[in-house]
CSV table of C-alpha atoms and ligand atoms in Angstrom, one decimal:
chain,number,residue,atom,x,y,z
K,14,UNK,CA,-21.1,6.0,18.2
K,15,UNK,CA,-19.1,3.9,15.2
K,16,UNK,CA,-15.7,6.1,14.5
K,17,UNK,CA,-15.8,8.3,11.6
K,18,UNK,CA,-14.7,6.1,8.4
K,19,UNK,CA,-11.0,7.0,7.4
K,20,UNK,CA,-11.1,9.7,4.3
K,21,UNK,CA,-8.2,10.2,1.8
K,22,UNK,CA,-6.4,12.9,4.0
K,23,UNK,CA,-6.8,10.2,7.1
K,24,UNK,CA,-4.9,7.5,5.3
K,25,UNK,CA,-2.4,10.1,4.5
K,26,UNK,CA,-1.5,10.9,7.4
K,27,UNK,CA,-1.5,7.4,8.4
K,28,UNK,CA,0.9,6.5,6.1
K,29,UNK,CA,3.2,9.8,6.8
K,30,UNK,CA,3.1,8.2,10.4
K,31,UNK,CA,4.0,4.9,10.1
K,32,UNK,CA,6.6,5.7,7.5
K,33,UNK,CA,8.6,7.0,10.6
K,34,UNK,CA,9.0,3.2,11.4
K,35,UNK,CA,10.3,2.0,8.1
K,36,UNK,CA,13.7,-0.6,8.4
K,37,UNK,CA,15.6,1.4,5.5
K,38,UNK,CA,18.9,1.4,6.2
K,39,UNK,CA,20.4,0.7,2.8
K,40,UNK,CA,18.1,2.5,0.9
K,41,UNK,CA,17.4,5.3,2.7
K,42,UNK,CA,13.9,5.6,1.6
K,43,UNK,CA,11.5,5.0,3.6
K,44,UNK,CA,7.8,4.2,2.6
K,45,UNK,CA,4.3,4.3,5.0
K,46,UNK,CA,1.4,2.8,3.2
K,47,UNK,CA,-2.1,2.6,5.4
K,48,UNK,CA,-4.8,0.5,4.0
K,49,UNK,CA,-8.9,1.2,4.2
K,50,UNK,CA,-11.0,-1.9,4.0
K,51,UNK,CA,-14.3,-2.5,3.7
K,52,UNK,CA,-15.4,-3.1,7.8
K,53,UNK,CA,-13.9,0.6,7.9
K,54,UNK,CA,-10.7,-0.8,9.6
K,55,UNK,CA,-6.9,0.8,8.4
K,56,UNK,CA,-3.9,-1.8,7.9
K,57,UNK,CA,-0.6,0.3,8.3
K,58,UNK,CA,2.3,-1.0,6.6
K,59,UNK,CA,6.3,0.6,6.7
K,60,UNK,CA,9.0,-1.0,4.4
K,61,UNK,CA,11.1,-3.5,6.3
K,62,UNK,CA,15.0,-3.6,4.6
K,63,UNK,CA,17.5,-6.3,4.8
K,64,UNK,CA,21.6,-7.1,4.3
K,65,UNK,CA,20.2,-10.0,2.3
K,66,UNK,CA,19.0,-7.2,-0.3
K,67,UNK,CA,16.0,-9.0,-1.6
K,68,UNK,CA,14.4,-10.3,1.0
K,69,UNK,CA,13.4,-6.6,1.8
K,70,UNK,CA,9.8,-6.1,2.1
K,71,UNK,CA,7.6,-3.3,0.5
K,72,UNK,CA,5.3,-0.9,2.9
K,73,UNK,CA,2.3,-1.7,0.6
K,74,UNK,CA,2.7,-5.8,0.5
K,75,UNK,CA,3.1,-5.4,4.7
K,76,UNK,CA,-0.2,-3.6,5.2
K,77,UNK,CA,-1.8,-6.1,2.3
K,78,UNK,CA,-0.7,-8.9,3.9
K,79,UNK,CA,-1.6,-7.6,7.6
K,80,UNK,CA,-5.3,-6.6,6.3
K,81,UNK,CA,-5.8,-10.3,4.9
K,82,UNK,CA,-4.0,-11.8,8.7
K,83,UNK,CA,-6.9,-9.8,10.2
K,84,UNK,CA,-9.4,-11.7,8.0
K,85,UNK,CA,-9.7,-8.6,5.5
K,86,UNK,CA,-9.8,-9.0,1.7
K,87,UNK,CA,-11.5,-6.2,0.4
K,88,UNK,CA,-9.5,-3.4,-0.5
K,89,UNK,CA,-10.7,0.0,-0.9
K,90,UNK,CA,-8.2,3.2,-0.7
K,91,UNK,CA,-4.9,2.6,-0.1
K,92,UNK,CA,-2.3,6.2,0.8
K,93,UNK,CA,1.3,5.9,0.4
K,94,UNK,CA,3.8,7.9,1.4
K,95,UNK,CA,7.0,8.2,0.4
K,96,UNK,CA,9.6,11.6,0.1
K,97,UNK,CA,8.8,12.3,-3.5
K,98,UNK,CA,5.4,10.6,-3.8
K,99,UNK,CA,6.6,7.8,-6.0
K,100,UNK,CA,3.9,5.4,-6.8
K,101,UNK,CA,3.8,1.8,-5.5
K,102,UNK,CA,6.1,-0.7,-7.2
K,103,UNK,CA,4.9,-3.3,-9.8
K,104,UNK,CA,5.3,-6.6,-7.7
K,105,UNK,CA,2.8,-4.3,-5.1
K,106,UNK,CA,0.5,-3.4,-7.8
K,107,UNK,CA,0.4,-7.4,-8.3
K,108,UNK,CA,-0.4,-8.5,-5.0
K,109,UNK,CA,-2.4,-5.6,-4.6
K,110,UNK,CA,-4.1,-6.6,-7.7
K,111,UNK,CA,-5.5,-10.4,-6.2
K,112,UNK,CA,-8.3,-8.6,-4.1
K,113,UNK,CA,-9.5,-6.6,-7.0
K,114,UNK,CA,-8.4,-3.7,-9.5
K,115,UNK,CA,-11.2,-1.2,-7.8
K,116,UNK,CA,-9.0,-0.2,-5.0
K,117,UNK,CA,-7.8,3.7,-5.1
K,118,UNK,CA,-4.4,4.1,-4.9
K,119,UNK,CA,-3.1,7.5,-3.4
K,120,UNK,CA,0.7,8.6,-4.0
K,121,UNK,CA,1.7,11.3,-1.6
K,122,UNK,CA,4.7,12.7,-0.8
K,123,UNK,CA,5.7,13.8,3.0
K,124,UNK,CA,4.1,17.0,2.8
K,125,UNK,CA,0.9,15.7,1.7
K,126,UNK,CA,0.7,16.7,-1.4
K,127,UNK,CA,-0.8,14.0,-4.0
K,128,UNK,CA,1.2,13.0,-6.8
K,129,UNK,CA,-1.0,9.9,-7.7
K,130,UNK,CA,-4.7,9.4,-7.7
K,131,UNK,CA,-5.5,5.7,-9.3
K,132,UNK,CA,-7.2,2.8,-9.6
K,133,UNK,CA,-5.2,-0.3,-9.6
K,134,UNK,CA,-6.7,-2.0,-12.7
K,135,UNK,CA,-5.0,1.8,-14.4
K,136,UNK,CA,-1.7,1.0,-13.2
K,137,UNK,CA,-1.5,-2.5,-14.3
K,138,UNK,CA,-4.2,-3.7,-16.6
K,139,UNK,CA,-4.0,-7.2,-17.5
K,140,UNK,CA,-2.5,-8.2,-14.3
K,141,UNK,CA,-2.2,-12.1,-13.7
K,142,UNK,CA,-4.9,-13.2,-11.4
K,143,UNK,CA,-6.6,-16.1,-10.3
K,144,UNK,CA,-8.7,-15.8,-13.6
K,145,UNK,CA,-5.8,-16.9,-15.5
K,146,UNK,CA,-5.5,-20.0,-13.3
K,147,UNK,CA,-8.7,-21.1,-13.5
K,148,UNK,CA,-8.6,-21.3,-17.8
K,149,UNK,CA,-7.9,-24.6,-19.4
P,14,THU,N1,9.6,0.3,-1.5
P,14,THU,C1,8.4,0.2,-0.9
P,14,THU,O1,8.2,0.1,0.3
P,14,THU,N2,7.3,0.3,-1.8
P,14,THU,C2,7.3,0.5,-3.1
P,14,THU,O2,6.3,0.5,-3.8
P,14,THU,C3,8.6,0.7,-3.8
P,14,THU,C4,9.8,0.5,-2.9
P,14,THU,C5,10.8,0.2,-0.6
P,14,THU,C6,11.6,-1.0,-0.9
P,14,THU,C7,13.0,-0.5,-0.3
P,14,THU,O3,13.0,-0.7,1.0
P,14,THU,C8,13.0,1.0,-0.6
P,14,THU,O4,11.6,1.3,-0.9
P,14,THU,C9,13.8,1.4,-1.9
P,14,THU,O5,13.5,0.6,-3.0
């Protein structure tokens, strides 16, 4: 029998999880963010920091760009979980944002309690997309 498909509280969890393996030594915030696509499979992402400051990596961009390694573009809830439930950054809302503005975003703090319940094209309408590049 085909496993149950992840629900809201699943991905949750799945993020609270996986936030446990968050790099965030200068920061001191560590971030889970687990991804539900489409085929029913969930991308797991933790933020990965660095002593070069920038070249820190968000939770949300790793699972994106995992989902997509795996062959998986379409987005459909994403949970992330952070202490205080802080929803995802704008440079995440943008990549997000390339595989469509449909996908729920869930903001949850580490007791599970939801701070944010979104679509992405709410939290950044007009967003650059490939649209834009194929105009004259
Ligand atoms: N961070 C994320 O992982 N996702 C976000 O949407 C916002 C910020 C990380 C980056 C950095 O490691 C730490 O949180 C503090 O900014």
């Amino acid at each position: 029998m085909a496993p149950e498909r992840a629900s809201v509280q699943d991905l949750i969890e799945r993020a609270r999880e996986v936030r446990h393996r968050a790099y965030a030594p200068y920061s001191d915030y560590p971030v889970g963010a687990a991804l539900l696509t489409s085929s029913g499979q969930v991308f797991e992402g933790a933020n990965v920091e660095n002593a070069a400051y920038p070249t820190t990596m968000c939770a949300e961009r790793i699972a994106a760009f995992t989902a997509v390694t795996h062959g998986e573009r379409d987005f459909e809830t994403i949970a992330v979980v952070t202490k205080n439930g802080a929803a995802p950054c704008g440079a995440c809302r943008q990549v997000l944002s390339e595989f469509g503005g449909d996908l729920l975003v869930i903001a949850a703090d580490v007791d599970g309690k939801i701070h944010l319940k979104s679509k992405l094209k709410d939290l950044i309408p007009h967003a650059f997309g490939p649209q834009d590049l194929a105009q004259p």
